[in-house]
Coordinates of C-alpha atoms in Angstrom, one line a residue:
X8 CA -40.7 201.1 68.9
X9 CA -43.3 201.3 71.4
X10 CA -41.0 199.4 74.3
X11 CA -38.5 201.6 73.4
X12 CA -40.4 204.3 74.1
X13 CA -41.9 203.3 77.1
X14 CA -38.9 201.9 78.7
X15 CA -37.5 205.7 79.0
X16 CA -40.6 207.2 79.7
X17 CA -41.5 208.0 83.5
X18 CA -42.7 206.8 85.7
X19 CA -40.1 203.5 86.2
X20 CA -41.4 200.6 87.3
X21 CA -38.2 199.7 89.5
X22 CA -40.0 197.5 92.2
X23 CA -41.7 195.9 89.5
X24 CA -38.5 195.1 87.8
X25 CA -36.6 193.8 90.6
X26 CA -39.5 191.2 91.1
X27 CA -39.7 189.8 87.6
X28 CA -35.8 189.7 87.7
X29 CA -36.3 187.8 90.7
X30 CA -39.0 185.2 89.1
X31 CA -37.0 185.0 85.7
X32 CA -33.3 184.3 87.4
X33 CA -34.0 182.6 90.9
X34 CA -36.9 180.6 90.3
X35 CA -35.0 179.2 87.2
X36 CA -31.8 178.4 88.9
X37 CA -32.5 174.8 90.0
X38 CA -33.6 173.7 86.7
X39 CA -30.8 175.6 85.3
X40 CA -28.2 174.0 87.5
X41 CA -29.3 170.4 86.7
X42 CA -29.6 171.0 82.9
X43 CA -26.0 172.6 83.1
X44 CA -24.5 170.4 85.5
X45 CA -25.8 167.1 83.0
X46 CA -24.6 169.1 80.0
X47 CA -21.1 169.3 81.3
X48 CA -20.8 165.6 82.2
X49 CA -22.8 164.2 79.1
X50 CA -20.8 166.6 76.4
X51 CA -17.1 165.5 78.1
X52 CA -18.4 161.7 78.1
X53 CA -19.2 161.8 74.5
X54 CA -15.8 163.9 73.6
X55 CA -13.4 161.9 75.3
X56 CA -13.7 159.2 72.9
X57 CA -12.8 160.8 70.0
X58 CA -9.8 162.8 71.6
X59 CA -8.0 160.2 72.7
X60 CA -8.2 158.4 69.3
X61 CA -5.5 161.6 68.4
X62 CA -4.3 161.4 72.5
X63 CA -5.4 164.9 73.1
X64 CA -7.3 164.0 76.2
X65 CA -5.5 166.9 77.5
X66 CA -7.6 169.2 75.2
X67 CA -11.0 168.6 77.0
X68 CA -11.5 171.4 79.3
X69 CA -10.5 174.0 76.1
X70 CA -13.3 171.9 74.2
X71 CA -15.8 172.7 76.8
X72 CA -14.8 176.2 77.6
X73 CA -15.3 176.7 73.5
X74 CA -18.3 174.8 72.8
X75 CA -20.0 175.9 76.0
X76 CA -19.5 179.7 76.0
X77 CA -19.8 180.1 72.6
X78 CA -23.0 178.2 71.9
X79 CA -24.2 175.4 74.4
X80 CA -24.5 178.2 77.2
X81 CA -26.6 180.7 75.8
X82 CA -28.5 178.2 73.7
X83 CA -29.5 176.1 76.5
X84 CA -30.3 178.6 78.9
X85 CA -32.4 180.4 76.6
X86 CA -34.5 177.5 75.7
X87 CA -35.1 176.7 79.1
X88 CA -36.1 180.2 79.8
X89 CA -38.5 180.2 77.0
X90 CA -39.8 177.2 78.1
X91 CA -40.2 178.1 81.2
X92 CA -40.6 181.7 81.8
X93 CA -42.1 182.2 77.9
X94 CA -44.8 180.3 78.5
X95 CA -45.7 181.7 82.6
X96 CA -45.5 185.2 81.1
X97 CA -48.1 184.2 77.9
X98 CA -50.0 182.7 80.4
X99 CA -50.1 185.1 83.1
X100 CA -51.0 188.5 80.5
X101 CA -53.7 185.9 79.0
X102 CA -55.0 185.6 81.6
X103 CA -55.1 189.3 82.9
X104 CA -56.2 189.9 79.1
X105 CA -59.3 187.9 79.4
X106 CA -60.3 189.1 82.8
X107 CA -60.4 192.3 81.6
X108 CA -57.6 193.1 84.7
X109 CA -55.9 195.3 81.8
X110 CA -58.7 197.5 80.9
X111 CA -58.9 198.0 84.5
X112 CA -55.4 199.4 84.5
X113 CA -56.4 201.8 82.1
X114 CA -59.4 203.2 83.8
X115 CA -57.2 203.3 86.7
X116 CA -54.7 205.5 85.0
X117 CA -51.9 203.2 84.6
X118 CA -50.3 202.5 82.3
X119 CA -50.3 198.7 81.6
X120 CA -47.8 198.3 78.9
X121 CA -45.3 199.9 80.9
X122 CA -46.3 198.0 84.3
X123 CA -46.6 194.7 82.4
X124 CA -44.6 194.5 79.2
X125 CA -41.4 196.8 79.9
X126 CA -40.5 195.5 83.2
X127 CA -41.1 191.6 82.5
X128 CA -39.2 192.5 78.8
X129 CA -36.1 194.4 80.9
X130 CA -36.5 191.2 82.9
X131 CA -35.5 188.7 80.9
X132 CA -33.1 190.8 78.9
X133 CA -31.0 191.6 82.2
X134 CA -31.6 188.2 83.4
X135 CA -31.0 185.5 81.1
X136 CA -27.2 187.0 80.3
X137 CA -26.4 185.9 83.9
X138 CA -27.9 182.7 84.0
X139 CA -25.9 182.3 80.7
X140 CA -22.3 182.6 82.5
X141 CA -23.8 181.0 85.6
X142 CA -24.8 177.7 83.2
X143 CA -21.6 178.0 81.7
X144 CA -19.9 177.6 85.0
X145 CA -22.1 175.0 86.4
X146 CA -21.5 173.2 83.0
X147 CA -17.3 173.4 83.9
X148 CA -18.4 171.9 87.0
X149 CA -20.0 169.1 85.3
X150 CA -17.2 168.3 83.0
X151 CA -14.4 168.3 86.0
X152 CA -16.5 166.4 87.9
X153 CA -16.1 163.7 84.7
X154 CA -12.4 164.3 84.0
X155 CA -11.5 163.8 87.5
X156 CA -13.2 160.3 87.3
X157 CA -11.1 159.3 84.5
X158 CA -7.7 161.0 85.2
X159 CA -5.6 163.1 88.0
X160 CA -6.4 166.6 86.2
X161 CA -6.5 169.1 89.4
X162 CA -8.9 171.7 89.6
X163 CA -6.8 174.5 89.2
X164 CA -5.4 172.8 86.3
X165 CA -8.4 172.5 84.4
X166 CA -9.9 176.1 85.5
X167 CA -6.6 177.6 83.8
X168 CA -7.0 175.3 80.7
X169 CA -10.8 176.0 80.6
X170 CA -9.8 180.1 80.7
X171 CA -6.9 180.3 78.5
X172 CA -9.5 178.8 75.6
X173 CA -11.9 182.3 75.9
X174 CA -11.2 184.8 73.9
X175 CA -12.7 188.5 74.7
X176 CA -14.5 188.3 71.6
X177 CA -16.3 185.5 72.8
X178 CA -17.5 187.1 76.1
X179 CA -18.9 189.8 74.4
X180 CA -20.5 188.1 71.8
X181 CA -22.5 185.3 74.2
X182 CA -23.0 188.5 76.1
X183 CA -25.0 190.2 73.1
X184 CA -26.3 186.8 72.1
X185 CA -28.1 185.7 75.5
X186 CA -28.9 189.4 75.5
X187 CA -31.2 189.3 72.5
X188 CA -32.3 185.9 73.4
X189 CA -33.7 187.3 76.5
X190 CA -35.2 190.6 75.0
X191 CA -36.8 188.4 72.3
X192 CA -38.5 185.3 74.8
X193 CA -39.6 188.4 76.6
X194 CA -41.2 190.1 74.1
X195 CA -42.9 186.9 72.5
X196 CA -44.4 185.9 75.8
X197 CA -45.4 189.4 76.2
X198 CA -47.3 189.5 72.8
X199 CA -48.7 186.4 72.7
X200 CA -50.4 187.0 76.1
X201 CA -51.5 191.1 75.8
X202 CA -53.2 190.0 72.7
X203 CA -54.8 186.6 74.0
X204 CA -58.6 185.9 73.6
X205 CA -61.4 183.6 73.7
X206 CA -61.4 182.8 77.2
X207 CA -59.4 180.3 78.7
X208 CA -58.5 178.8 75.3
X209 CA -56.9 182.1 74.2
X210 CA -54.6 181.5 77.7
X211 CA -53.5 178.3 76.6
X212 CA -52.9 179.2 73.4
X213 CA -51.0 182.3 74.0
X214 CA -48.6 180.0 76.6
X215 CA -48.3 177.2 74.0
X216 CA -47.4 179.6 70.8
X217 CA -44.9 181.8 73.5
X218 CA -42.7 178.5 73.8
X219 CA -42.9 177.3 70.3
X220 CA -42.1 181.5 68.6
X221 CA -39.8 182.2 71.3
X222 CA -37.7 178.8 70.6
X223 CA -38.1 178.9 66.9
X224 CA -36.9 182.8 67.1
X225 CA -33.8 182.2 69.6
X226 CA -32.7 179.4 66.5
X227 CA -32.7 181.5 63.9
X228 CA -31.3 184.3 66.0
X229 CA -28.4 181.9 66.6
X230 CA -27.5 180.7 63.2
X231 CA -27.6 184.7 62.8
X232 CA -25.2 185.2 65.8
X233 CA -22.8 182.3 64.5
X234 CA -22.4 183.7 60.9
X235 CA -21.9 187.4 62.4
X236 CA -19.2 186.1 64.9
X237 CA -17.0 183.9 62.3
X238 CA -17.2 187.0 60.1
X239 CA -15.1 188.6 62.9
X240 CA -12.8 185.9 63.7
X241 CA -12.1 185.6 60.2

């Protein structure tokens, strides 16, 4: 409740926004792009094989277009975020914990959960929907870059079949989804590191347990996700 209440309180922390936004979505996009990239030639390797056992080869680019914005996209992109930008922002509040930098923020009169927690929170929430739709489309890339090695499937051709598969329902909820995966990898690192101790092994700590909550959370938020979402297309 306290984010909630801090996020519409002024002062705004735009500049400060803007950055993390910045260290959250650019800095991740190389390590996005080769995950997705892989995903998209690895998951149409492995399909192929048991689509043309019925002959629906022709079914592959609907496949991915299911599997990877419905699941695969947000899933993946969260995981790496949480790997990634979990465990820098456990690290980094830590580390400003146990240097006292915080309580130096308060003398100072500012206000440190705002500065820190809101604007690296709004962060990944704002951030991590993108890079979902931007894996996703890296991840079409992958898979037409495999198709095309195996049959004369243009790329128009496979773009249309790849769209015609999404639903509107399934925009919005990968939308939502990556949405609270990025609110709640945000959060986790955020906690873990304001309330780090013991020195340097309180920073450690706090980075390791931001990964390993903020990837055991974004599972169970995902089996969550799936059940809510069949109870609509039912």
């Amino acid at each position: 409740m306290k984010f909630f209440r801090e996020a519409v309180s002024p002062p705004y922390e735009g500049k400060e926004i803007l950055k993390q936004c910045y260290q959250v979505g650019y800095k991740s996009l190389a390590l996005i792009s080769l995950t997705g990239f892989i995903t998209g030639i690895v998951f149409t390797k492995q399909s192929r094989p048991s689509l043309a056992e019925f002959g629906a080869t022709s079914w592959l680019p609907s496949l991915v277009g299911i599997a990877m914005l419905r699941t695969l996209a947000p899933l993946l992109t969260s995981l790496i975020s949480a790997g990634k930008v979990g465990s820098s922002i456990g690290a980094e509040l830590g580390s400003m914990k146990v240097t006292e930098q915080i309580d130096a923020m308060e003398v100072s009169a500012t206000n440190p959960f705002s500065y820190l927690v809101v604007t690296r929170v709004l962060a990944t929430s704002i951030t991590i929907p993108i890079l979902t739709f931007y894996t996703a489309l890296v991840a079409l890339l992958g898979a037409y870059v495999n198709v095309s090695m195996s049959e004369s499937t243009s790329f128009s051709a496979f773009v249309q079949a790849f769209l015609e598969s999404i639903t509107f329902l399934d925009i919005i909820a990968s939308t939502i989804k990556a949405l609270v995966f990025g609110f709640t990898i945000g959060m986790v690192g955020c906690y873990q590191g304001y309330n780090s101790s013991k020195g340097t092994e309180g920073v450690g700590k706090a980075a390791n347990s931001a990964v390993v909550v903020g990837m055991f959370l974004v599972f169970i938020e995902e089996v969550i996700a799936t059940q809510i979402t069949f109870l609509f297309r039912t």
